[in-house]
XYZ file of C-alpha atoms in Angstrom:
760
model
C -8.914 19.102 -28.748
C -7.250 20.643 -25.709
C -7.541 24.402 -25.290
C -5.802 25.847 -22.262
C -5.214 29.306 -20.804
C -1.934 30.821 -21.892
C 0.916 31.545 -19.519
C 3.260 34.450 -20.210
C 6.337 34.609 -18.046
C 4.461 32.601 -15.440
C 1.486 35.000 -15.312
C -1.881 33.936 -16.693
C -3.114 35.912 -19.645
C -6.832 36.228 -18.868
C -9.128 35.518 -21.791
C -6.477 34.219 -24.163
C -6.498 30.619 -25.317
C -3.870 28.353 -26.789
C -4.084 25.558 -29.343
C -1.549 23.371 -31.051
C -1.866 22.714 -34.779
C -0.212 20.023 -36.873
C 0.998 21.740 -40.060
C 1.329 19.968 -43.397
C 3.083 21.051 -46.568
C 6.053 22.923 -45.113
C 9.305 22.396 -46.966
C 11.688 24.939 -45.431
C 12.083 27.523 -42.688
C 10.629 30.298 -44.835
C 7.355 28.318 -44.900
C 7.124 28.431 -41.110
C 7.893 32.154 -41.124
C 5.125 32.809 -43.654
C 2.560 30.949 -41.564
C 3.625 32.871 -38.457
C 3.250 36.204 -40.247
C -0.163 35.349 -41.692
C -1.537 34.197 -38.338
C -0.071 37.234 -36.569
C -2.110 39.514 -38.874
C -5.285 38.276 -37.156
C -6.268 40.607 -34.265
C -4.934 39.327 -30.946
C -3.290 36.242 -32.457
C 0.355 35.242 -32.060
C 1.967 32.047 -33.300
C 5.177 30.068 -33.130
C 5.656 27.564 -35.963
C 8.358 24.922 -35.691
C 9.540 23.549 -39.024
C 11.269 20.494 -37.518
C 8.296 19.287 -35.446
C 5.707 20.494 -37.997
C 3.737 22.071 -35.195
C 2.274 25.530 -34.600
C 1.454 26.835 -31.146
C -1.127 29.595 -31.512
C -2.387 32.044 -28.888
C -5.742 33.607 -29.766
C -8.601 35.633 -28.184
C -12.082 34.191 -27.461
C -13.639 35.860 -30.533
C -11.358 33.776 -32.803
C -12.054 30.074 -33.325
C -9.669 27.279 -34.203
C -11.571 26.977 -37.469
C -10.571 30.547 -38.294
C -6.929 29.676 -37.624
C -7.121 26.583 -39.834
C -8.644 28.639 -42.669
C -5.840 31.208 -42.503
C -3.193 28.474 -42.670
C -5.034 26.866 -45.612
C -5.255 30.234 -47.369
C -1.478 30.495 -46.979
C -1.057 27.254 -48.921
C -0.646 24.682 -46.131
C -2.819 22.301 -44.117
C -3.567 22.576 -40.399
C -5.193 20.114 -38.027
C -5.855 20.759 -34.311
C -3.786 18.353 -32.217
C -5.967 16.123 -30.086
C -3.080 14.080 -28.661
C 0.595 14.854 -28.284
C 1.514 12.056 -30.636
C 0.138 13.359 -33.933
C 1.881 13.570 -37.293
C 4.812 15.894 -37.032
C 6.873 14.551 -34.201
C 5.225 11.211 -33.774
C 5.716 8.949 -36.744
C 5.835 5.231 -36.264
C 8.885 4.629 -38.443
C 10.019 4.611 -42.041
C 8.020 1.599 -43.199
C 4.748 3.006 -41.869
C 5.292 6.587 -42.980
C 3.500 7.312 -46.252
C 5.442 10.502 -46.837
C 8.758 8.726 -46.492
C 7.667 5.853 -48.721
C 6.578 8.196 -51.498
C 9.731 10.273 -51.138
C 11.910 7.164 -51.176
C 10.309 5.881 -54.390
C 10.609 9.238 -56.131
C 14.230 9.554 -55.004
C 15.233 6.070 -56.196
C 13.732 6.398 -59.672
C 15.127 9.906 -60.133
C 18.582 8.877 -58.927
C 18.713 5.863 -61.266
C 17.719 7.894 -64.338
C 19.881 10.878 -63.360
C 22.940 8.645 -62.966
C 22.720 7.569 -66.624
C 22.143 11.151 -67.798
C 25.123 12.428 -65.794
C 27.444 9.685 -67.108
C 26.389 10.428 -70.693
C 27.034 14.159 -70.218
C 30.325 13.929 -68.361
C 32.149 10.967 -69.913
C 32.896 11.752 -73.602
C 33.916 8.157 -74.537
C 30.352 6.925 -73.944
C 28.743 9.724 -75.965
C 27.487 7.825 -79.009
C 25.773 9.654 -81.893
C 22.562 11.295 -80.713
C 23.214 10.394 -77.071
C 21.706 13.761 -76.171
C 18.254 12.604 -77.302
C 18.471 9.608 -74.975
C 19.353 12.095 -72.221
C 16.163 14.004 -73.044
C 14.074 10.841 -72.820
C 15.597 9.872 -69.479
C 15.531 13.400 -68.056
C 11.871 14.205 -68.774
C 10.454 11.824 -66.083
C 12.945 13.201 -63.551
C 12.314 16.923 -64.160
C 8.531 16.452 -64.320
C 7.411 13.557 -62.079
C 10.543 13.483 -59.892
C 10.570 17.249 -59.346
C 6.770 17.481 -59.133
C 6.708 18.230 -55.353
C 8.910 21.272 -55.978
C 6.857 22.486 -58.951
C 3.568 21.981 -57.103
C 4.762 23.854 -54.015
C 6.177 26.666 -56.171
C 2.832 27.135 -57.954
C 0.870 27.130 -54.677
C 3.277 29.660 -53.194
C 3.083 31.844 -56.302
C -0.697 31.919 -55.990
C -0.259 33.349 -52.519
C 2.388 35.809 -53.624
C 5.212 34.010 -51.853
C 8.479 32.316 -52.710
C 10.178 29.485 -50.816
C 13.018 27.037 -51.286
C 10.775 25.055 -53.645
C 10.452 28.147 -55.815
C 14.226 28.313 -56.223
C 14.507 24.613 -57.039
C 11.553 24.638 -59.435
C 12.846 27.670 -61.326
C 16.369 26.226 -61.503
C 15.251 22.791 -62.726
C 12.690 24.221 -65.146
C 15.130 26.767 -66.558
C 17.870 24.152 -67.098
C 15.377 21.757 -68.731
C 13.737 24.400 -70.937
C 17.124 25.696 -72.082
C 18.227 22.153 -72.953
C 15.061 21.344 -74.916
C 15.406 24.642 -76.821
C 19.066 23.895 -77.593
C 18.215 20.410 -78.837
C 15.316 21.434 -81.042
C 16.325 24.896 -82.254
C 19.944 25.532 -81.284
C 21.887 22.803 -82.985
C 22.672 20.767 -79.851
C 20.710 17.850 -81.289
C 23.141 17.252 -84.126
C 25.193 14.087 -84.332
C 28.693 14.278 -82.907
C 27.900 16.848 -80.172
C 30.194 16.260 -77.180
C 30.349 17.610 -73.597
C 32.608 16.987 -70.600
C 32.535 17.605 -66.842
C 33.627 20.917 -65.348
C 33.601 22.013 -61.687
C 32.821 25.545 -62.822
C 30.259 26.815 -65.307
C 31.671 26.057 -68.753
C 31.143 28.247 -71.778
C 30.197 27.172 -75.256
C 28.397 28.293 -78.326
C 24.993 29.674 -77.373
C 22.370 27.063 -78.086
C 24.810 24.145 -78.329
C 25.044 23.371 -74.580
C 22.475 21.244 -72.751
C 21.905 21.007 -68.994
C 19.962 17.772 -68.561
C 22.643 16.494 -66.172
C 22.185 19.666 -64.098
C 18.385 19.423 -64.026
C 18.322 15.714 -63.187
C 21.303 15.859 -60.820
C 19.786 18.722 -58.835
C 16.425 16.948 -58.616
C 17.938 13.633 -57.491
C 20.318 15.286 -55.011
C 17.637 17.440 -53.396
C 15.150 14.554 -53.255
C 17.832 12.470 -51.536
C 18.647 15.315 -49.168
C 14.985 15.801 -48.307
C 14.477 12.069 -47.775
C 17.383 11.780 -45.337
C 16.350 15.043 -43.687
C 12.764 13.878 -43.113
C 13.917 10.458 -41.911
C 16.404 12.061 -39.546
C 13.734 14.382 -38.174
C 11.568 11.353 -37.454
C 14.463 9.714 -35.620
C 15.168 12.926 -33.747
C 11.758 12.639 -32.076
C 12.280 8.999 -31.073
C 12.934 9.799 -27.399
C 9.663 11.668 -27.061
C 7.738 8.867 -28.740
C 9.386 6.409 -26.350
C 7.871 8.333 -23.426
C 4.380 7.773 -24.783
C 5.069 4.133 -25.518
C 6.209 3.588 -21.929
C 2.723 3.645 -20.457
C 0.824 0.440 -19.776
C -2.157 -0.292 -22.046
C -4.311 -1.997 -19.404
C -4.386 -2.819 -15.686
C -5.597 -5.621 -13.370
C -7.985 -3.812 -11.021
C -9.269 -5.326 -7.768
C -13.037 -4.927 -7.647
C -15.401 -6.858 -5.403
C -12.502 -9.062 -4.333
C -11.696 -10.110 -7.907
C -9.127 -9.070 -10.466
C -10.567 -7.426 -13.538
C -8.500 -6.462 -16.593
C -9.514 -3.022 -17.843
C -8.089 -0.517 -20.365
C -5.861 2.120 -18.823
C -8.370 4.815 -19.813
C -10.991 3.236 -17.538
C -8.749 3.469 -14.459
C -9.831 5.992 -11.809
C -8.177 7.579 -8.787
C -8.247 5.292 -5.697
C -8.612 2.143 -7.810
C -6.482 -0.700 -6.428
C -4.598 -2.643 -9.101
C -2.212 -5.597 -9.154
C 1.245 -5.448 -10.728
C 2.976 -8.779 -11.268
C 6.706 -9.282 -11.875
C 7.697 -8.070 -15.338
C 4.601 -5.881 -15.764
C 4.511 -2.113 -16.146
C 2.932 -0.115 -13.353
C -0.272 1.244 -14.878
C -0.289 4.709 -13.314
C 1.128 6.764 -10.459
C 0.156 5.378 -7.094
C 1.099 4.189 -3.618
C 2.007 0.606 -2.735
C -0.570 -0.888 -0.375
C 0.638 -4.456 -0.258
C 3.751 -6.366 -1.261
C 7.412 -5.538 -1.692
C 9.469 -5.487 -4.861
C 12.183 -3.779 -6.872
C 11.051 -1.329 -9.535
C 13.072 -0.514 -12.653
C 12.556 3.236 -13.128
C 15.381 3.705 -15.657
C 13.118 4.917 -18.461
C 11.746 7.647 -16.176
C 14.744 8.611 -14.054
C 17.717 7.422 -16.096
C 18.872 5.396 -13.078
C 19.887 1.852 -13.989
C 19.636 0.383 -10.445
C 16.123 -0.849 -9.486
C 14.536 0.869 -6.481
C 13.183 -1.196 -3.583
C 9.553 -0.351 -2.720
C 7.125 -1.520 -0.082
C 3.882 -0.442 1.613
C 3.311 3.355 1.598
C 6.044 3.948 -1.014
C 5.083 5.939 -4.119
C 5.499 4.378 -7.569
C 5.390 5.958 -11.024
C 3.330 4.796 -13.985
C 5.394 3.340 -16.825
C 8.081 1.874 -14.569
C 8.559 -1.908 -14.503
C 8.036 -4.233 -11.550
C 11.018 -6.609 -11.590
C 10.472 -8.347 -8.253
C 7.414 -9.504 -6.320
C 3.673 -8.923 -6.606
C 2.435 -5.446 -5.723
C -0.989 -4.026 -4.970
C -1.030 -0.307 -5.781
C -3.660 2.358 -5.135
C -3.901 4.852 -8.018
C -3.255 8.457 -6.969
C -2.948 10.167 -10.365
C -4.267 9.208 -13.783
C -4.148 10.470 -17.353
C -2.622 13.896 -17.920
C -1.841 14.302 -14.204
C 0.689 11.437 -14.103
C 4.407 12.054 -13.950
C 4.903 10.384 -17.351
C 2.315 12.659 -18.988
C 3.809 15.735 -17.339
C 7.268 14.739 -18.552
C 5.973 14.317 -22.080
C 4.217 17.688 -21.921
C 7.363 19.447 -20.738
C 9.425 17.869 -23.513
C 6.797 18.692 -26.154
C 6.583 22.294 -24.940
C 10.354 22.649 -25.114
C 10.554 21.185 -28.618
C 7.817 23.478 -29.910
C 9.453 26.592 -28.504
C 12.106 28.731 -30.135
C 15.420 29.922 -28.828
C 16.540 33.469 -29.531
C 19.110 32.223 -32.040
C 16.370 30.458 -34.014
C 14.229 33.584 -34.210
C 17.151 35.317 -35.899
C 17.468 32.437 -38.375
C 13.727 32.573 -39.091
C 13.873 36.297 -39.848
C 16.776 35.747 -42.223
C 15.033 32.828 -43.955
C 11.896 34.920 -44.502
C 13.749 37.469 -46.650
C 16.394 35.137 -48.042
C 14.451 33.577 -50.939
C 13.304 36.836 -52.582
C 16.821 38.189 -52.133
C 18.332 35.145 -53.832
C 15.923 35.381 -56.758
C 16.914 39.013 -57.222
C 20.598 38.067 -56.949
C 20.188 35.332 -59.582
C 18.570 37.812 -61.966
C 21.357 40.331 -61.313
C 23.964 37.612 -61.956
C 22.416 36.772 -65.330
C 22.199 40.442 -66.359
C 25.725 41.234 -65.137
C 27.335 38.334 -67.038
C 25.499 39.286 -70.228
C 26.317 42.978 -69.778
C 30.011 42.150 -69.586
C 29.773 40.232 -72.831
C 29.949 36.706 -71.403
C 28.729 33.635 -73.222
C 24.982 33.072 -72.710
C 25.591 29.562 -71.355
C 28.001 30.915 -68.722
C 25.553 33.630 -67.647
C 22.687 31.163 -67.510
C 24.701 28.532 -65.628
C 25.875 31.050 -63.024
C 22.306 32.282 -62.441
C 20.996 28.719 -61.978
C 23.862 27.922 -59.582
C 22.931 30.976 -57.484
C 19.301 29.824 -57.329
C 20.229 26.325 -56.234
C 23.112 26.938 -53.841
C 21.326 29.561 -51.768
C 18.348 27.522 -50.525
C 18.115 28.250 -46.770
C 17.131 24.712 -45.797
C 20.074 24.102 -43.451
C 19.450 27.474 -41.799
C 15.898 26.520 -40.895
C 16.887 23.106 -39.543
C 19.899 24.237 -37.507
C 18.087 25.045 -34.258
C 14.920 22.904 -34.147
C 16.628 19.603 -34.949
C 19.261 20.084 -32.244
C 16.552 21.106 -29.786
C 14.435 18.123 -30.766
C 17.256 15.640 -30.193
C 18.667 17.355 -27.086
C 15.364 17.583 -25.218
C 14.468 14.043 -26.245
C 17.778 12.689 -24.999
C 17.331 14.639 -21.783
C 13.931 13.040 -21.251
C 15.498 9.586 -21.496
C 18.025 10.609 -18.801
C 15.403 12.114 -16.522
C 16.230 15.738 -17.445
C 13.279 17.862 -18.547
C 14.101 21.181 -20.222
C 11.179 23.606 -19.970
C 12.015 25.652 -23.066
C 14.739 26.558 -25.551
C 15.524 29.855 -23.825
C 16.851 27.777 -20.927
C 19.799 26.742 -23.100
C 20.956 30.359 -23.295
C 20.904 30.618 -19.490
C 23.093 27.567 -18.891
C 25.911 29.093 -20.920
C 26.011 32.254 -18.780
C 25.605 30.760 -15.292
C 28.646 31.187 -13.021
C 27.201 30.529 -9.528
C 25.074 27.589 -8.409
C 23.146 27.791 -5.131
C 22.249 24.410 -3.641
C 19.468 24.050 -1.097
C 20.765 21.639 1.548
C 17.800 19.524 2.609
C 16.525 17.241 -0.130
C 19.139 18.414 -2.609
C 22.580 17.861 -1.100
C 21.185 15.694 1.690
C 18.455 13.051 1.570
C 16.058 15.026 3.763
C 15.679 11.952 5.997
C 17.284 11.513 9.399
C 19.573 8.509 9.817
C 21.542 6.999 12.664
C 25.207 7.615 11.873
C 27.160 6.559 14.995
C 26.829 4.961 18.425
C 29.146 5.741 21.348
C 28.796 3.466 24.405
C 30.221 3.127 27.875
C 32.655 0.287 28.487
C 30.072 -2.106 29.869
C 27.413 -1.698 27.136
C 27.125 -3.593 23.860
C 26.294 -1.503 20.741
C 23.862 -4.078 19.367
C 22.038 -4.299 22.709
C 21.874 -0.499 23.026
C 20.473 -0.178 19.516
C 17.905 -2.954 20.048
C 16.552 -1.508 23.298
C 16.703 2.143 22.187
C 15.087 1.209 18.877
C 12.271 -0.577 20.681
C 11.623 2.495 22.840
C 11.738 4.930 19.879
C 9.542 2.614 17.808
C 6.588 3.987 19.732
C 7.559 7.570 18.846
C 6.465 9.552 15.765
C 9.387 11.981 15.898
C 11.691 11.825 12.794
C 14.761 11.318 14.992
C 13.070 8.502 16.849
C 11.948 6.930 13.580
C 15.547 7.001 12.296
C 16.764 5.077 15.366
C 13.885 2.592 15.204
C 14.382 1.966 11.465
C 18.079 1.233 11.939
C 17.360 -1.068 14.898
C 14.691 -2.942 12.961
C 17.085 -3.311 10.028
C 19.883 -4.715 12.208
C 17.935 -6.748 14.754
C 14.825 -7.741 12.825
C 11.972 -7.775 15.334
C 11.949 -5.398 18.319
C 10.635 -6.060 21.843
C 7.385 -4.472 23.003
C 7.260 -1.218 25.002
C 5.187 -0.700 28.135
C 4.303 2.464 30.019
C 5.455 4.645 27.085
C 5.438 8.441 27.501
C 6.486 11.304 25.235
C 8.326 13.987 27.198
C 7.594 17.110 25.125
C 10.768 18.703 23.802
C 13.062 16.388 25.757
C 12.625 12.765 24.637
C 10.735 9.567 25.519
C 10.562 7.040 28.337
C 9.167 3.511 28.743
C 9.672 -0.015 30.007
C 11.473 -2.456 27.668
C 12.159 -6.043 28.772
C 11.986 -4.946 32.380
C 14.407 -2.009 31.923
C 13.192 1.505 32.863
C 14.499 3.459 29.851
C 15.083 7.086 28.847
C 16.112 8.440 25.410
C 16.392 12.069 24.430
C 18.434 15.203 24.824
C 21.402 15.001 27.231
C 19.465 17.518 29.329
C 16.785 14.878 29.950
C 19.324 12.698 31.769
C 20.553 15.681 33.790
C 16.976 16.419 34.802
C 16.679 12.844 36.043
C 19.988 13.147 37.924
C 21.714 10.657 35.636
C 25.261 11.894 34.899
C 26.997 11.349 31.552
C 30.388 9.641 31.874
C 33.374 11.541 30.456
C 33.651 9.384 27.272
C 30.008 10.093 26.449
C 30.456 13.810 27.191
C 33.318 13.890 24.663
C 31.125 12.050 22.122
C 28.366 14.649 22.613
C 30.804 17.552 22.094
C 32.295 16.005 18.946
C 28.858 15.215 17.477
C 27.628 18.767 18.077
C 30.762 20.157 16.399
C 29.810 18.127 13.318
C 26.279 19.521 13.430
C 24.666 16.231 14.386
C 21.735 15.694 16.744
C 22.582 13.759 19.909
C 20.271 11.252 21.623
C 21.421 10.076 25.058
C 20.208 6.623 26.171
C 19.909 5.426 29.765
C 18.270 2.559 31.603
C 18.038 1.423 35.178
C 19.456 4.783 36.333
C 22.711 4.672 34.301
C 23.724 6.411 31.041
C 24.567 3.715 28.517
C 25.196 5.377 25.145
C 25.029 8.421 22.893
C 23.453 8.067 19.444
C 24.375 10.501 16.653
C 21.556 11.279 14.192
C 21.705 13.571 11.179
C 20.292 14.226 7.734
C 22.600 12.112 5.553
C 24.439 13.423 2.523
C 23.292 11.978 -0.779
C 25.538 9.406 -2.373
C 27.846 11.026 -4.914
C 27.105 14.593 -3.789
C 30.768 15.478 -3.223
C 31.812 14.178 -6.657
C 28.909 16.020 -8.315
C 29.941 19.306 -6.687
C 33.516 18.757 -7.857
C 32.180 18.297 -11.396
C 30.170 21.507 -11.094
C 33.401 23.312 -10.274
C 35.003 21.802 -13.372
C 32.126 23.234 -15.395
C 33.162 26.668 -14.178
C 30.474 27.089 -11.506
C 30.977 28.330 -7.945
C 28.812 26.181 -5.598
C 27.108 27.675 -2.542
C 25.142 25.831 0.166
C 21.886 27.419 1.345
C 19.877 26.173 4.323
C 17.537 27.128 7.102
C 19.561 24.947 9.511
C 22.046 26.285 12.040
C 25.527 27.324 10.963
C 27.251 24.370 12.638
C 25.189 21.736 10.817
C 25.506 23.610 7.523
C 29.294 23.947 7.856
C 29.635 20.245 8.571
C 27.678 19.276 5.470
C 29.594 21.803 3.352
C 32.937 20.441 4.494
C 31.855 16.890 3.661
C 30.861 17.770 0.085
C 33.768 20.081 -0.706
C 32.216 23.535 -0.265
C 34.225 26.142 1.631
C 32.323 26.593 4.951
C 33.757 30.101 5.382
C 32.664 31.561 2.040
C 30.216 29.147 0.428
C 27.635 28.572 3.171
C 24.567 30.649 4.009
C 22.760 29.189 7.040
C 19.645 30.081 9.031
C 17.842 31.419 5.954
C 14.038 31.669 5.883
C 12.126 31.026 2.605
C 11.851 34.769 1.872
C 15.550 35.099 2.599
C 16.356 32.601 -0.178
C 14.868 34.970 -2.747
C 16.761 37.906 -1.219
C 20.011 35.950 -1.404
C 19.524 35.169 -5.109
C 18.718 38.836 -5.775
C 21.798 39.914 -3.822
C 24.052 37.629 -5.882
C 22.485 38.951 -9.086
C 23.069 42.543 -7.979
C 26.729 41.617 -7.526
C 26.845 40.704 -11.194
C 26.583 36.952 -10.838
C 24.435 34.765 -13.062
C 22.757 32.398 -10.627
C 21.478 28.841 -10.929
C 19.351 27.610 -8.011
C 18.731 23.949 -7.154
C 15.908 23.053 -4.763
C 13.023 20.697 -4.137
C 10.610 22.188 -1.611
C 7.702 24.616 -1.591
C 9.974 27.078 0.210
C 12.385 26.933 -2.757
C 9.811 27.812 -5.435
C 10.186 31.591 -5.243
C 13.988 31.402 -5.319
C 13.875 28.985 -8.276
C 11.707 31.454 -10.180
C 13.987 34.390 -9.282
C 17.202 32.622 -10.335
C 18.547 32.973 -13.849
C 18.333 29.185 -14.080
C 16.089 27.165 -11.768
C 16.637 23.428 -11.349
C 14.040 21.412 -9.423
C 14.535 17.920 -8.123
C 11.700 15.791 -9.490
C 11.502 14.119 -6.085
C 10.347 17.475 -4.701
C 7.081 19.383 -4.660
C 4.920 20.373 -7.620
C 5.388 24.045 -6.702
C 9.161 23.787 -7.037
C 8.915 21.871 -10.320
C 6.473 24.429 -11.758
C 8.804 27.311 -10.898
C 11.948 25.711 -12.346
C 13.480 25.873 -15.822
C 14.923 22.369 -15.604
C 13.308 19.449 -13.792
C 15.497 16.545 -12.706
C 13.478 13.365 -12.338
C 16.425 11.740 -10.581
C 16.942 12.929 -7.052
C 20.755 13.075 -7.022
C 23.165 15.921 -7.704
C 24.776 14.063 -10.593
C 21.591 14.886 -12.509
C 22.351 18.603 -12.016
C 25.739 18.108 -13.662
C 24.196 16.136 -16.525
C 21.483 18.757 -17.035
C 23.952 21.613 -17.372
C 26.268 19.550 -19.584
C 23.411 18.494 -21.868
C 21.977 22.007 -22.109
C 25.391 23.435 -22.969
C 26.083 20.640 -25.466
C 22.725 21.277 -27.164
C 23.407 25.016 -27.358
C 26.877 24.348 -28.778
C 25.342 22.056 -31.418
C 22.827 24.750 -32.370
C 25.603 27.306 -32.746
C 27.711 24.877 -34.762
C 24.754 24.188 -37.058
C 24.058 27.887 -37.539
C 27.700 28.609 -38.249
C 27.774 25.884 -40.902
C 24.515 27.084 -42.478
C 25.564 30.751 -42.566
C 29.143 30.047 -43.625
C 27.970 27.676 -46.356
C 25.666 30.261 -47.913
C 28.066 33.159 -47.515
C 30.963 31.214 -49.050
C 29.002 29.510 -51.837
C 26.970 32.451 -53.161
C 29.964 34.478 -54.429
C 31.414 31.323 -56.042
C 28.120 30.623 -57.798
C 27.681 34.217 -58.961
C 31.271 34.249 -60.267
C 30.558 31.182 -62.399
C 32.937 29.012 -60.405
C 30.310 26.478 -59.331
C 28.649 24.011 -61.660
C 24.861 24.092 -60.960
C 24.794 20.342 -60.387
C 27.585 20.546 -57.811
C 25.629 23.407 -56.209
C 22.560 21.167 -55.902
C 24.556 18.352 -54.317
C 26.204 20.783 -51.886
C 22.874 22.334 -50.914
C 21.291 18.943 -50.177
C 24.435 17.878 -48.328
C 24.331 20.932 -46.063
C 20.855 19.990 -44.787
C 21.858 16.398 -44.187
C 24.996 17.571 -42.372
C 23.023 19.841 -40.026
C 20.520 17.120 -39.125
C 23.244 14.481 -38.725
C 25.238 16.805 -36.485
C 22.168 17.256 -34.291
C 21.661 13.494 -34.094
C 25.069 13.190 -32.414
C 23.329 14.433 -29.258
C 21.656 11.044 -29.033
C 25.051 9.697 -27.918
C 25.189 12.028 -24.885
C 25.935 9.996 -21.756
C 25.575 10.716 -18.067
C 28.789 11.637 -16.281
C 27.732 9.659 -13.211
């Protein structure tokens, strides 16, 4: 069992511990509220119980043990088991055929539905009502209202022992009352006589007291609610499919190189610094760095990107991704819970177990709803009788109130949408830290984008070559690349990489020297070469021709770095190097505008370079660029925007962005960035492109909209149906079907989030 220190608002709560419990026996949102209240009565204990995931996250002091917590849950009428892995019963079922709960529920539902169908036809279709048909109805109904409805009766009794009432209490009372009334009417009230006829009515129908039977109501309610619960449970299992897929991604074993031989070992036996082989088609066992070989890696299940990524020596790779090209030898850098896959799964699990503010409201309502409904049903019965109504009408209206008001849909509205939304996000490489993040995305109106690593790649690249009339571009690049190949400077590496890409092999360099702050010099194929700032050539009395001077001026206007190249005493070319803009950045920023956000570019670079990048991606350089900002200044900028009344989202990837990400109303960290930035953010984007920012905000807003739609349906359903039931305008059986249907509707509406697609 994993017990970890608790974090509150990012600050460690010294001495407090946290455990996750798998809860069994919950049937509705009021169950989760009861468990929360009981646990909260323990000194120093707080709990959040999620009905949809069947999990409880409990914070407790050192003088309380997990055994104490389990006992309290058991005393409340439920079961609790400490979670030893993330994939325990609750959110991690293996499917319908292997789920004992679903199998039992399916069998009970099928038998009850078959028997109820005959009872309902007999009660509602007068032509088939042969003499004494009502006694056949009794025989068929008894198995349904006893064995079929047994889960409801059992839960109601357990809850009664603990002085509580839940949805099961309402169902059990309704079914039992309808059955008992019918048996009484048959045996003592004259309803058992030959020739008794009934017909269907949408509303509660009157009749002589003691001559009406409700077997069709009792069996219809039982079958409908069993069916609703079956589809609800099955849908909840499917809602967690994306999270389960994350766990299933990991490799089960690895081919480790030990003593010069390959040895197949379980993934659990792998250690940091182990070297392992990954053949084409195999999953990469764990996070690591390529030591030998080159290949393409399909990272779509981690990043959401469909195009394989080329990797070679020194490139990082992520466990769970698939090698689709050549043979790789990888050195393990992170294993177990430290891997990116495990961290993703933890973030998704944390988000699914949390509660949004809107759900807390629903939980509070559910906690008081059942007792209120029971009181309302009693008042309905008394009121109808007091006004002289037929006993059957009064009784039918009271039963309809009990059945229609079950707050099942209310309890499922938020957690199911959150479960599906966060799971879908995980499949697209979008990790939502918690449900409260959804609220923030709706309010955000300004998005601040860190330039380096977010809008740009963070890597220098050669963008243009300007030459004198007598020099060939390919020759300039080959010789300059050879000279810079001996340099460790990022600008030099950019030139060398491009030259190696275009020319293949590069000539050797002799007499190489690094001229600090100016450039480099050396001998390449007999040519005495210089490469560096234009000032280096001036210092060596090598003038720049007019065409190259114009190229330098134009490059500096665009914020690019200029490298002047000369050999044998003559200036030959000017190379333009800059941090390149990420592919699709301009389109992503345009989409952010369409989402109602005002983009701003933030950077520590000079104003000229920042303005050039802003212009290329569609940000107004005059009003949307803040340049020359130090790390502390990033936080001050976010605070300044917030003081102006803006709700700010911040996107970054570096250590120097972490504080600003934490300060922003919504922090989005590129998963290609540092751990500090990811830890400080509300949303982590495993993909490194800006299109992921657009998808993250769209998905978060879509999930929030689904939650609100679910809550509206649940509230509106209860508010509209209760008066109808109390007024006798709703047949109890129709009420049962409608109640079951409302739960199925809410879960099905949430499952629509599985169809969310990236805008890229």
